[in-house]
């Protein structure tokens, strides 16, 4: 199928008890030699963390659970999950939402493309991609504006810098040196895209249709979106001087 035989998938969770079992099953069904799953739960009041522990008790699930005592944000959740996944030394490391907004079986095609790229992005904004038809025009416009804004300010070549569905080579995440990423909310995704480009890594996008969550409520508030907009400037100032020579080496 591809050079990717072993895969770790990082899933940040908050109130995803009704989606978690199905997501774990979908990932376990993928045709890789091994699939490790890393759940980072922010003390979900709906019992997501306890359910994750139950699933982890079954060795065949190959599931690691990181419990955090509060809702500390998407960025630090990914930081913790990526560090755990790097330590597992699998060929590739994926990131995916637990609510099935991203199609898990797309990881198969992404793994094939990883042979010639350093990260593959599931993109809503290239030919063949799209947004859920149930989104109202205002929500679609705001999403497209956020993408245009980030790409313009940072000079990004990737068409969907706010994408949360990616498959990374393990050594790409090592080279990025996650400690230099400081954003916490959704702008974490933009900062990762910018640093990846500045360090000269090869980025590929495949089209996906971003579906609205099947069950539960969105965590994306208007306040989060406004904060992300002004933090893009911080990202530019922080990393504008980076170049491929700044890639980190395996410690």
Coordinates of C-alpha atoms in Angstrom, one line a residue, residues 7-194:
X7 CA 0.7 4.7 12.4
X8 CA -0.1 6.8 15.5
X9 CA -3.2 9.0 15.5
X10 CA -3.7 11.8 18.0
X11 CA -7.3 12.7 19.0
X12 CA -7.9 15.6 21.4
X13 CA -11.3 15.1 23.1
X14 CA -13.7 17.2 25.1
X15 CA -17.2 15.7 25.5
X16 CA -16.9 13.1 22.8
X17 CA -18.2 10.1 24.7
X18 CA -20.9 9.5 22.0
X19 CA -18.3 9.5 19.2
X20 CA -15.2 7.9 20.7
X21 CA -16.0 4.2 20.4
X22 CA -17.0 4.5 16.8
X23 CA -13.9 6.5 16.0
X24 CA -11.6 4.0 17.6
X25 CA -13.3 1.2 15.7
X26 CA -12.9 3.1 12.4
X27 CA -9.2 3.7 13.0
X28 CA -8.6 0.2 14.1
X29 CA -10.2 -1.0 10.8
X30 CA -7.6 0.8 8.7
X31 CA -5.3 -1.6 6.7
X32 CA -2.0 -0.7 8.4
X33 CA 0.2 -3.3 10.1
X34 CA -0.4 -1.4 13.4
X35 CA -2.4 1.6 14.4
X36 CA -1.8 3.3 17.8
X37 CA -4.3 5.8 19.1
X38 CA -3.5 8.6 21.5
X39 CA -6.5 10.2 23.2
X40 CA -5.8 13.6 25.0
X41 CA -8.9 14.3 27.2
X42 CA -9.4 17.6 29.0
X43 CA -11.4 16.2 31.9
X44 CA -14.6 15.9 29.8
X45 CA -17.7 16.1 32.1
X46 CA -19.5 13.6 29.9
X47 CA -17.2 10.7 30.8
X48 CA -15.1 10.7 27.7
X49 CA -11.9 10.1 29.7
X50 CA -13.4 7.1 31.6
X51 CA -14.7 5.6 28.4
X52 CA -11.2 6.0 26.8
X53 CA -9.7 4.1 29.8
X54 CA -12.2 1.3 29.2
X55 CA -11.2 1.1 25.5
X56 CA -7.5 1.3 26.5
X57 CA -8.0 -1.7 28.8
X58 CA -8.4 -3.9 25.7
X59 CA -4.8 -4.5 24.4
X60 CA -6.0 -4.9 20.8
X61 CA -7.1 -1.3 20.7
X62 CA -3.5 -0.1 21.2
X63 CA -4.8 3.0 22.8
X64 CA -3.0 5.5 25.1
X65 CA -4.9 8.0 27.2
X66 CA -3.6 11.3 28.4
X67 CA -5.8 12.8 31.1
X68 CA -5.5 16.5 31.7
X69 CA -7.2 18.2 34.7
X70 CA -9.0 20.9 32.8
X71 CA -9.9 22.4 29.4
X72 CA -6.5 23.7 28.5
X73 CA -6.9 24.2 24.8
X74 CA -6.4 22.5 21.4
X75 CA -2.8 23.5 21.0
X76 CA -1.4 22.1 24.2
X77 CA -3.6 19.0 23.7
X78 CA -1.9 18.4 20.3
X79 CA 1.5 19.1 21.9
X80 CA 1.0 16.4 24.5
X81 CA -0.4 14.0 22.0
X82 CA 2.3 14.5 19.4
X83 CA 5.0 14.0 22.0
X84 CA 3.5 10.7 23.1
X85 CA 3.1 9.6 19.4
X86 CA 6.8 10.6 18.6
X87 CA 7.9 8.3 21.5
X88 CA 6.0 5.4 19.9
X89 CA 8.3 5.6 17.0
X90 CA 5.7 4.8 14.3
X91 CA 6.3 5.7 10.7
X92 CA 3.7 8.4 10.6
X93 CA 1.6 10.5 13.0
X94 CA -2.0 11.6 12.2
X95 CA -4.3 14.1 13.7
X96 CA -8.1 13.9 13.4
X97 CA -11.2 15.3 15.1
X98 CA -13.2 12.8 17.1
X99 CA -16.6 14.0 15.7
X100 CA -16.2 12.4 12.2
X101 CA -15.8 15.8 10.6
X102 CA -12.8 14.2 9.0
X103 CA -13.1 10.8 7.1
X104 CA -10.8 8.3 8.8
X105 CA -10.4 6.2 5.7
X106 CA -8.8 9.1 3.9
X107 CA -5.7 8.3 5.9
X108 CA -5.1 5.4 3.5
X109 CA -4.6 7.8 0.5
X110 CA -2.7 10.2 2.7
X111 CA -0.2 7.5 3.7
X112 CA 0.4 6.7 0.0
X113 CA 1.3 10.3 -0.6
X114 CA 3.6 10.5 2.4
X115 CA 6.2 8.5 0.4
X116 CA 7.0 11.7 -1.5
X117 CA 5.9 14.4 1.0
X118 CA 6.6 15.4 4.6
X119 CA 3.0 16.1 5.6
X120 CA -0.3 15.5 3.8
X121 CA -3.2 17.8 4.6
X122 CA -6.9 17.0 4.2
X123 CA -8.1 20.2 2.5
X124 CA -11.5 21.7 2.2
X125 CA -10.3 24.4 -0.2
X126 CA -8.8 22.6 -3.2
X127 CA -10.7 21.1 -6.2
X128 CA -12.8 18.2 -5.0
X129 CA -13.0 19.4 -1.4
X130 CA -15.8 21.2 0.3
X131 CA -17.9 22.1 3.3
X132 CA -20.9 20.4 4.7
X133 CA -24.0 21.5 2.7
X134 CA -25.8 22.2 6.0
X135 CA -23.5 25.1 6.8
X136 CA -25.3 28.5 6.4
X137 CA -23.8 31.1 4.0
X138 CA -22.5 33.2 6.9
X139 CA -20.5 30.4 8.4
X140 CA -19.1 29.4 5.1
X141 CA -18.1 33.0 4.4
X142 CA -16.4 33.3 7.8
X143 CA -14.4 30.1 7.3
X144 CA -13.2 31.2 3.8
X145 CA -12.3 34.7 5.2
X146 CA -10.2 33.1 8.0
X147 CA -8.3 31.0 5.4
X148 CA -7.8 34.0 3.1
X149 CA -6.6 36.2 6.1
X150 CA -4.1 33.6 7.3
X151 CA -2.7 32.9 3.9
X152 CA -2.4 36.6 3.0
X153 CA -0.7 37.7 6.3
X154 CA 1.7 34.7 6.4
X155 CA 2.3 34.1 2.7
X156 CA 1.1 30.5 3.0
X157 CA 1.0 28.3 0.0
X158 CA -1.2 25.6 1.6
X159 CA -4.8 26.2 0.6
X160 CA -6.3 25.2 4.0
X161 CA -4.0 26.4 6.8
X162 CA -6.7 25.9 9.4
X163 CA -7.1 22.2 8.5
X164 CA -7.1 19.9 11.6
X165 CA -6.7 16.7 9.5
X166 CA -3.1 15.9 8.7
X167 CA -0.7 13.0 8.4
X168 CA 2.9 13.7 9.3
X169 CA 6.1 11.8 8.9
X170 CA 7.4 11.3 12.3
X171 CA 10.8 12.9 11.5
X172 CA 8.9 16.0 10.3
X173 CA 7.3 16.6 13.7
X174 CA 10.7 16.0 15.3
X175 CA 12.3 18.6 12.9
X176 CA 9.6 21.2 13.6
X177 CA 10.6 21.0 17.3
X178 CA 7.2 21.3 18.9
X179 CA 8.5 23.4 21.8
X180 CA 8.8 26.4 19.4
X181 CA 5.1 26.3 18.8
X182 CA 3.4 28.6 21.3
X183 CA -0.2 29.0 20.1
X184 CA -2.9 27.2 22.0
X185 CA -6.3 27.7 20.4
X186 CA -7.2 27.0 16.8
X187 CA -4.4 29.3 15.6
X188 CA -2.1 26.4 16.6
X189 CA -3.0 24.8 13.3
X190 CA -2.0 28.0 11.4
X191 CA 1.3 28.2 13.4
X192 CA 2.1 24.6 12.5
X193 CA 1.4 25.3 8.8
X194 CA 3.6 28.4 8.8

